[in-house]
PDB file of C-alpha atoms and ligand atoms in Angstrom:
ATOM      1  CA  UNK A 960     211.129 196.862 -68.584  1.00 64.00           C
ATOM      2  CA  UNK A 961     211.324 195.677 -64.730  1.00 66.00           C
ATOM      3  CA  UNK A 962     212.198 199.402 -63.606  1.00 69.00           C
ATOM      4  CA  UNK A 963     208.961 200.470 -64.967  1.00 72.00           C
ATOM      5  CA  UNK A 964     206.794 197.506 -63.021  1.00 73.00           C
ATOM      6  CA  UNK A 965     208.802 198.352 -59.916  1.00 72.00           C
ATOM      7  CA  UNK A 966     207.886 201.723 -59.984  1.00 68.00           C
ATOM      8  CA  UNK A 967     204.019 201.531 -61.219  1.00 70.00           C
ATOM      9  CA  UNK A 968     203.065 198.160 -59.477  1.00 70.00           C
ATOM     10  CA  UNK A 969     205.099 197.960 -56.689  1.00 79.00           C
ATOM     11  CA  UNK A 970     207.118 195.158 -57.709  1.00 84.00           C
ATOM     12  CA  UNK A 971     210.343 194.071 -56.408  1.00 88.00           C
ATOM     13  CA  UNK A 972     213.053 192.422 -58.606  1.00 89.00           C
ATOM     14  CA  UNK A 973     215.912 189.973 -57.873  1.00 92.00           C
ATOM     15  CA  UNK A 974     218.012 189.670 -60.923  1.00 92.00           C
ATOM     16  CA  UNK A 975     220.605 186.978 -60.166  1.00 96.00           C
ATOM     17  CA  UNK A 976     222.719 188.326 -62.976  1.00 94.00           C
ATOM     18  CA  UNK A 977     222.905 191.740 -60.861  1.00 91.00           C
ATOM     19  CA  UNK A 978     223.504 190.002 -57.946  1.00 93.00           C
ATOM     20  CA  UNK A 979     226.551 187.838 -59.225  1.00 95.00           C
ATOM     21  CA  UNK A 980     227.638 191.515 -60.919  1.00 92.00           C
ATOM     22  CA  UNK A 981     227.383 193.254 -57.594  1.00 91.00           C
ATOM     23  CA  UNK A 982     229.392 190.398 -55.687  1.00 93.00           C
ATOM     24  CA  UNK A 983     232.076 190.395 -58.620  1.00 93.00           C
ATOM     25  CA  UNK A 984     232.497 194.113 -58.095  1.00 91.00           C
ATOM     26  CA  UNK A 985     232.853 193.816 -54.193  1.00 94.00           C
ATOM     27  CA  UNK A 986     235.375 190.912 -54.796  1.00 95.00           C
ATOM     28  CA  UNK A 987     233.328 188.427 -52.476  1.00 94.00           C
ATOM     29  CA  UNK A 988     233.945 184.686 -52.676  1.00 94.00           C
ATOM     30  CA  UNK A 989     230.768 184.105 -54.366  1.00 93.00           C
ATOM     31  CA  UNK A 990     231.624 186.864 -57.196  1.00 94.00           C
ATOM     32  CA  UNK A 991     235.207 185.332 -57.401  1.00 95.00           C
ATOM     33  CA  UNK A 992     233.535 181.897 -58.135  1.00 95.00           C
ATOM     34  CA  UNK A 993     230.931 183.244 -60.476  1.00 96.00           C
ATOM     35  CA  UNK A 994     233.207 185.552 -62.465  1.00 95.00           C
ATOM     36  CA  UNK A 995     234.862 182.405 -64.210  1.00 94.00           C
ATOM     37  CA  UNK A 996     231.702 181.119 -65.618  1.00 96.00           C
ATOM     38  CA  UNK A 997     229.967 184.283 -66.272  1.00 94.00           C
ATOM     39  CA  UNK A 998     232.824 185.710 -68.447  1.00 90.00           C
ATOM     40  CA  UNK A 999     232.525 182.663 -70.669  1.00 90.00           C
ATOM     41  CA  UNK A1000     228.906 183.017 -71.170  1.00 93.00           C
ATOM     42  CA  UNK A1001     228.315 179.939 -68.910  1.00 96.00           C
ATOM     43  CA  UNK A1002     225.741 179.362 -66.577  1.00 97.00           C
ATOM     44  CA  UNK A1003     226.960 179.607 -62.647  1.00 98.00           C
ATOM     45  CA  UNK A1004     226.683 175.954 -60.810  1.00 98.00           C
ATOM     46  CA  UNK A1005     223.126 175.348 -59.793  1.00 97.00           C
ATOM     47  CA  UNK A1006     224.141 174.809 -56.030  1.00 96.00           C
ATOM     48  CA  UNK A1007     225.962 178.322 -55.853  1.00 96.00           C
ATOM     49  CA  UNK A1008     223.064 180.153 -57.688  1.00 97.00           C
ATOM     50  CA  UNK A1009     220.390 178.625 -55.617  1.00 96.00           C
ATOM     51  CA  UNK A1010     222.262 179.229 -52.286  1.00 94.00           C
ATOM     52  CA  UNK A1011     222.396 182.983 -53.434  1.00 94.00           C
ATOM     53  CA  UNK A1012     218.574 182.856 -53.820  1.00 95.00           C
ATOM     54  CA  UNK A1013     217.642 181.178 -50.610  1.00 93.00           C
ATOM     55  CA  UNK A1014     219.539 183.782 -48.683  1.00 91.00           C
ATOM     56  CA  UNK A1015     217.807 186.486 -50.621  1.00 92.00           C
ATOM     57  CA  UNK A1016     214.559 184.961 -50.116  1.00 92.00           C
ATOM     58  CA  UNK A1017     214.893 185.112 -46.455  1.00 86.00           C
ATOM     59  CA  UNK A1018     214.044 188.520 -46.339  1.00 82.00           C
ATOM     60  CA  UNK A1019     211.711 189.383 -49.510  1.00 79.00           C
ATOM     61  CA  UNK A1020     209.259 187.314 -51.373  1.00 74.00           C
ATOM     62  CA  UNK A1021     206.246 189.076 -51.599  1.00 81.00           C
ATOM     63  CA  UNK A1022     205.541 190.873 -55.485  1.00 86.00           C
ATOM     64  CA  UNK A1023     208.702 189.434 -56.511  1.00 91.00           C
ATOM     65  CA  UNK A1024     210.019 189.583 -60.018  1.00 91.00           C
ATOM     66  CA  UNK A1025     212.386 186.820 -60.772  1.00 94.00           C
ATOM     67  CA  UNK A1026     214.896 187.988 -63.614  1.00 93.00           C
ATOM     68  CA  UNK A1027     217.061 185.560 -64.979  1.00 95.00           C
ATOM     69  CA  UNK A1028     216.309 182.884 -62.569  1.00 97.00           C
ATOM     70  CA  UNK A1029     215.241 179.906 -62.703  1.00 98.00           C
ATOM     71  CA  UNK A1030     217.290 178.949 -65.649  1.00 98.00           C
ATOM     72  CA  UNK A1031     217.853 175.323 -65.355  1.00 98.00           C
ATOM     73  CA  UNK A1032     215.651 172.541 -64.097  1.00 98.00           C
ATOM     74  CA  UNK A1033     217.569 172.090 -61.095  1.00 98.00           C
ATOM     75  CA  UNK A1034     216.815 175.585 -60.162  1.00 98.00           C
ATOM     76  CA  UNK A1035     213.033 175.450 -61.158  1.00 98.00           C
ATOM     77  CA  UNK A1036     212.621 172.586 -58.540  1.00 98.00           C
ATOM     78  CA  UNK A1037     214.695 174.336 -55.878  1.00 98.00           C
ATOM     79  CA  UNK A1038     212.760 177.192 -56.226  1.00 97.00           C
ATOM     80  CA  UNK A1039     209.315 175.525 -55.981  1.00 97.00           C
ATOM     81  CA  UNK A1040     210.668 173.809 -52.757  1.00 97.00           C
ATOM     82  CA  UNK A1041     212.067 177.091 -51.509  1.00 95.00           C
ATOM     83  CA  UNK A1042     209.024 179.037 -51.903  1.00 94.00           C
ATOM     84  CA  UNK A1043     206.860 176.194 -50.515  1.00 94.00           C
ATOM     85  CA  UNK A1044     208.795 176.533 -47.136  1.00 92.00           C
ATOM     86  CA  UNK A1045     207.925 180.121 -46.774  1.00 91.00           C
ATOM     87  CA  UNK A1046     204.188 179.782 -47.770  1.00 91.00           C
ATOM     88  CA  UNK A1047     204.645 181.165 -50.980  1.00 92.00           C
ATOM     89  CA  UNK A1048     204.609 180.159 -54.953  1.00 94.00           C
ATOM     90  CA  UNK A1049     205.171 181.203 -58.404  1.00 95.00           C
ATOM     91  CA  UNK A1050     201.806 182.604 -59.693  1.00 94.00           C
ATOM     92  CA  UNK A1051     203.115 183.130 -63.466  1.00 95.00           C
ATOM     93  CA  UNK A1052     205.999 182.753 -65.936  1.00 97.00           C
ATOM     94  CA  UNK A1053     206.208 185.170 -68.507  1.00 95.00           C
ATOM     95  CA  UNK A1054     208.091 183.770 -71.959  1.00 96.00           C
ATOM     96  CA  UNK A1055     209.324 186.930 -73.962  1.00 93.00           C
ATOM     97  CA  UNK A1056     209.817 185.861 -77.299  1.00 94.00           C
ATOM     98  CA  UNK A1057     212.089 187.382 -79.724  1.00 91.00           C
ATOM     99  CA  UNK A1058     213.703 186.490 -83.166  1.00 91.00           C
ATOM    100  CA  UNK A1059     217.372 185.601 -82.744  1.00 85.00           C
ATOM    101  CA  UNK A1060     218.713 188.402 -84.760  1.00 87.00           C
ATOM    102  CA  UNK A1061     216.702 190.930 -82.769  1.00 87.00           C
ATOM    103  CA  UNK A1062     218.369 189.304 -79.459  1.00 88.00           C
ATOM    104  CA  UNK A1063     221.818 189.410 -81.172  1.00 89.00           C
ATOM    105  CA  UNK A1064     221.560 193.160 -82.126  1.00 90.00           C
ATOM    106  CA  UNK A1065     220.079 193.982 -78.647  1.00 88.00           C
ATOM    107  CA  UNK A1066     222.960 192.115 -76.764  1.00 92.00           C
ATOM    108  CA  UNK A1067     225.855 193.777 -78.900  1.00 94.00           C
ATOM    109  CA  UNK A1068     224.318 197.040 -78.718  1.00 95.00           C
ATOM    110  CA  UNK A1069     223.635 197.161 -75.098  1.00 95.00           C
ATOM    111  CA  UNK A1070     225.307 199.801 -72.739  1.00 97.00           C
ATOM    112  CA  UNK A1071     224.715 199.651 -68.992  1.00 94.00           C
ATOM    113  CA  UNK A1072     224.597 201.820 -66.315  1.00 95.00           C
ATOM    114  CA  UNK A1073     226.995 200.150 -63.628  1.00 91.00           C
ATOM    115  CA  UNK A1074     224.969 202.351 -60.679  1.00 90.00           C
ATOM    116  CA  UNK A1075     221.552 202.028 -61.285  1.00 89.00           C
ATOM    117  CA  UNK A1076     221.543 199.186 -63.860  1.00 85.00           C
ATOM    118  CA  UNK A1077     219.341 200.778 -66.435  1.00 89.00           C
ATOM    119  CA  UNK A1078     219.984 199.464 -70.013  1.00 90.00           C
ATOM    120  CA  UNK A1079     220.354 201.574 -72.913  1.00 94.00           C
ATOM    121  CA  UNK A1080     221.304 200.663 -76.640  1.00 94.00           C
ATOM    122  CA  UNK A1081     223.925 202.360 -78.754  1.00 94.00           C
ATOM    123  CA  UNK A1082     221.258 202.523 -81.771  1.00 93.00           C
ATOM    124  CA  UNK A1083     217.853 202.242 -80.712  1.00 88.00           C
ATOM    125  CA  UNK A1084     217.936 203.613 -77.048  1.00 91.00           C
ATOM    126  CA  UNK A1085     220.670 206.241 -76.954  1.00 95.00           C
ATOM    127  CA  UNK A1086     221.190 208.151 -73.608  1.00 97.00           C
ATOM    128  CA  UNK A1087     220.596 212.088 -73.996  1.00 97.00           C
ATOM    129  CA  UNK A1088     224.326 212.523 -73.661  1.00 97.00           C
ATOM    130  CA  UNK A1089     226.670 209.879 -75.264  1.00 96.00           C
ATOM    131  CA  UNK A1090     228.245 207.436 -72.840  1.00 96.00           C
ATOM    132  CA  UNK A1091     226.328 208.838 -69.689  1.00 97.00           C
ATOM    133  CA  UNK A1092     223.122 207.752 -67.786  1.00 97.00           C
ATOM    134  CA  UNK A1093     220.259 209.779 -67.793  1.00 97.00           C
ATOM    135  CA  UNK A1094     219.382 209.488 -64.547  1.00 95.00           C
ATOM    136  CA  UNK A1095     222.962 209.507 -62.478  1.00 95.00           C
ATOM    137  CA  UNK A1096     225.570 210.829 -64.743  1.00 95.00           C
ATOM    138  CA  UNK A1097     227.603 207.696 -64.627  1.00 96.00           C
ATOM    139  CA  UNK A1098     229.851 206.426 -67.115  1.00 97.00           C
ATOM    140  CA  UNK A1099     227.813 203.583 -69.201  1.00 97.00           C
ATOM    141  CA  UNK A1100     229.923 200.438 -69.583  1.00 96.00           C
ATOM    142  CA  UNK A1101     229.387 197.228 -71.795  1.00 95.00           C
ATOM    143  CA  UNK A1102     229.230 193.838 -70.301  1.00 90.00           C
ATOM    144  CA  UNK A1103     232.209 191.166 -71.004  1.00 88.00           C
ATOM    145  CA  UNK A1104     229.563 188.584 -71.733  1.00 89.00           C
ATOM    146  CA  UNK A1105     228.021 190.383 -74.589  1.00 93.00           C
ATOM    147  CA  UNK A1106     231.035 189.959 -76.701  1.00 91.00           C
ATOM    148  CA  UNK A1107     229.689 188.195 -80.170  1.00 89.00           C
ATOM    149  CA  UNK A1108     231.691 184.888 -79.136  1.00 91.00           C
ATOM    150  CA  UNK A1109     230.350 185.069 -75.635  1.00 92.00           C
ATOM    151  CA  UNK A1110     226.615 185.404 -76.834  1.00 92.00           C
ATOM    152  CA  UNK A1111     226.832 182.218 -79.061  1.00 90.00           C
ATOM    153  CA  UNK A1112     227.662 180.195 -75.651  1.00 92.00           C
ATOM    154  CA  UNK A1113     224.930 182.086 -73.703  1.00 93.00           C
ATOM    155  CA  UNK A1114     222.416 181.124 -76.485  1.00 92.00           C
ATOM    156  CA  UNK A1115     223.657 177.697 -76.474  1.00 93.00           C
ATOM    157  CA  UNK A1116     223.286 177.290 -72.373  1.00 95.00           C
ATOM    158  CA  UNK A1117     219.865 178.765 -72.976  1.00 95.00           C
ATOM    159  CA  UNK A1118     218.519 176.222 -75.817  1.00 95.00           C
ATOM    160  CA  UNK A1119     220.048 173.275 -73.824  1.00 97.00           C
ATOM    161  CA  UNK A1120     219.330 174.088 -69.983  1.00 98.00           C
ATOM    162  CA  UNK A1121     216.549 176.761 -70.027  1.00 98.00           C
ATOM    163  CA  UNK A1122     214.322 176.108 -72.973  1.00 97.00           C
ATOM    164  CA  UNK A1123     213.151 172.937 -71.064  1.00 97.00           C
ATOM    165  CA  UNK A1124     211.554 174.743 -68.668  1.00 98.00           C
ATOM    166  CA  UNK A1125     208.909 176.022 -71.232  1.00 98.00           C
ATOM    167  CA  UNK A1126     207.389 172.601 -70.448  1.00 98.00           C
ATOM    168  CA  UNK A1127     207.786 172.562 -66.690  1.00 98.00           C
ATOM    169  CA  UNK A1128     205.774 175.738 -66.321  1.00 98.00           C
ATOM    170  CA  UNK A1129     203.208 174.929 -68.961  1.00 97.00           C
ATOM    171  CA  UNK A1130     202.702 171.545 -67.097  1.00 98.00           C
ATOM    172  CA  UNK A1131     201.998 174.016 -63.928  1.00 97.00           C
ATOM    173  CA  UNK A1132     199.573 175.821 -66.022  1.00 97.00           C
ATOM    174  CA  UNK A1133     201.692 178.879 -65.294  1.00 97.00           C
ATOM    175  CA  UNK A1134     203.290 179.912 -68.601  1.00 97.00           C
ATOM    176  CA  UNK A1135     202.129 183.038 -70.470  1.00 96.00           C
ATOM    177  CA  UNK A1136     204.035 183.677 -73.680  1.00 96.00           C
ATOM    178  CA  UNK A1137     204.285 187.202 -75.421  1.00 94.00           C
ATOM    179  CA  UNK A1138     205.754 187.532 -78.667  1.00 94.00           C
ATOM    180  CA  UNK A1139     207.746 190.544 -78.478  1.00 90.00           C
ATOM    181  CA  UNK A1140     209.003 190.990 -82.240  1.00 89.00           C
ATOM    182  CA  UNK A1141     208.311 194.350 -83.490  1.00 85.00           C
ATOM    183  CA  UNK A1142     206.732 195.835 -80.202  1.00 86.00           C
ATOM    184  CA  UNK A1143     207.886 199.086 -78.752  1.00 83.00           C
ATOM    185  CA  UNK A1144     208.991 199.105 -74.955  1.00 81.00           C
ATOM    186  CA  UNK A1145     205.720 200.637 -74.128  1.00 86.00           C
ATOM    187  CA  UNK A1146     203.923 198.275 -76.096  1.00 91.00           C
ATOM    188  CA  UNK A1147     205.884 195.507 -74.409  1.00 88.00           C
ATOM    189  CA  UNK A1148     205.113 197.256 -71.129  1.00 88.00           C
ATOM    190  CA  UNK A1149     201.110 197.071 -71.599  1.00 90.00           C
ATOM    191  CA  UNK A1150     201.361 193.122 -72.916  1.00 91.00           C
ATOM    192  CA  UNK A1151     203.439 192.264 -69.670  1.00 90.00           C
ATOM    193  CA  UNK A1152     201.150 194.175 -67.452  1.00 87.00           C
ATOM    194  CA  UNK A1153     197.890 192.667 -69.053  1.00 89.00           C
ATOM    195  CA  UNK A1154     199.732 189.140 -68.470  1.00 88.00           C
ATOM    196  CA  UNK A1155     200.448 189.588 -65.014  1.00 83.00           C
ATOM    197  CA  UNK A1156     196.932 191.002 -63.711  1.00 80.00           C
TER     198      UNK A1156
HETATM  199  P1  AMP B 491     221.799 188.156 -67.066  1.00 89.27           P
HETATM  200  O1  AMP B 491     222.461 189.156 -66.111  1.00 89.27           O
HETATM  201  O2  AMP B 491     220.560 187.531 -66.538  1.00 89.27           O
HETATM  202  O3  AMP B 491     221.978 187.871 -68.442  1.00 89.27           O
HETATM  203  O4  AMP B 491     222.997 186.848 -66.704  1.00 89.27           O
HETATM  204  C1  AMP B 491     224.451 187.221 -66.977  1.00 89.27           C
HETATM  205  C2  AMP B 491     225.294 185.814 -66.296  1.00 89.27           C
HETATM  206  O5  AMP B 491     225.001 185.735 -65.035  1.00 89.27           O
HETATM  207  C3  AMP B 491     224.624 184.734 -67.067  1.00 89.27           C
HETATM  208  O6  AMP B 491     225.202 184.165 -68.295  1.00 89.27           O
HETATM  209  C4  AMP B 491     225.203 183.389 -66.173  1.00 89.27           C
HETATM  210  O7  AMP B 491     226.754 183.341 -66.397  1.00 89.27           O
HETATM  211  C5  AMP B 491     224.844 183.988 -65.089  1.00 89.27           C
HETATM  212  N1  AMP B 491     223.536 183.887 -64.296  1.00 89.27           N
HETATM  213  C6  AMP B 491     222.939 184.806 -64.058  1.00 89.27           C
HETATM  214  N2  AMP B 491     221.774 184.032 -63.690  1.00 89.27           N
HETATM  215  C7  AMP B 491     221.859 182.743 -63.625  1.00 89.27           C
HETATM  216  C8  AMP B 491     220.951 181.727 -62.947  1.00 89.27           C
HETATM  217  N3  AMP B 491     219.851 181.600 -62.680  1.00 89.27           N
HETATM  218  N4  AMP B 491     221.811 180.292 -63.291  1.00 89.27           N
HETATM  219  C9  AMP B 491     223.368 180.423 -63.671  1.00 89.27           C
HETATM  220  N5  AMP B 491     224.089 181.296 -64.121  1.00 89.27           N
HETATM  221  C10 AMP B 491     223.445 182.785 -63.974  1.00 89.27           C
END
């Protein structure tokens, strides 16, 4: 979804998950620390995550989509502060609602291109050639934390630590909730574009 927003609406994306995975593949100290948490489906500590985002924001903050960040109250408070320091702010926060069964099917069938990060699905969004990315011919992979037993840990982390942010952003009048159940990816894109206008 965000690939389309980047291509069509001139947005940039910061995915903290992708940034952690990049650090893991390059074996950096940050990646080595993050890996132990990520492979268990747990959140990486706030101090590590916020530090990484702060470094990123030094060079980028206009037209920015944050994907997978903030995920905790401490991150949301830190992000507001970091943006204030560079005379910027969050405009909107999108809450994409999907049923837990849909979410589970999506994660257990997910395939990722390690190069361009596009995601596919074993059943609902197959690549043209099985196991190969349509855009760069890379072999598709699965994520270690998409294993069923890791998914339940991730959902618990979300419920305990991220769900409370709904109230945080409602109080700031920034939250736009979108019911994504039953929507095709084009329909979702339409709704997201409307919400961001
Ligand atoms: P994602 O690619 O967004 O699904 O994130 C994959 C994993 O990276 C999460 O399950 C966490 O272990 C870690 N991660 C990504 N973003 C954050 C964040 N904002 N705070 C803590 N951990 C994160």
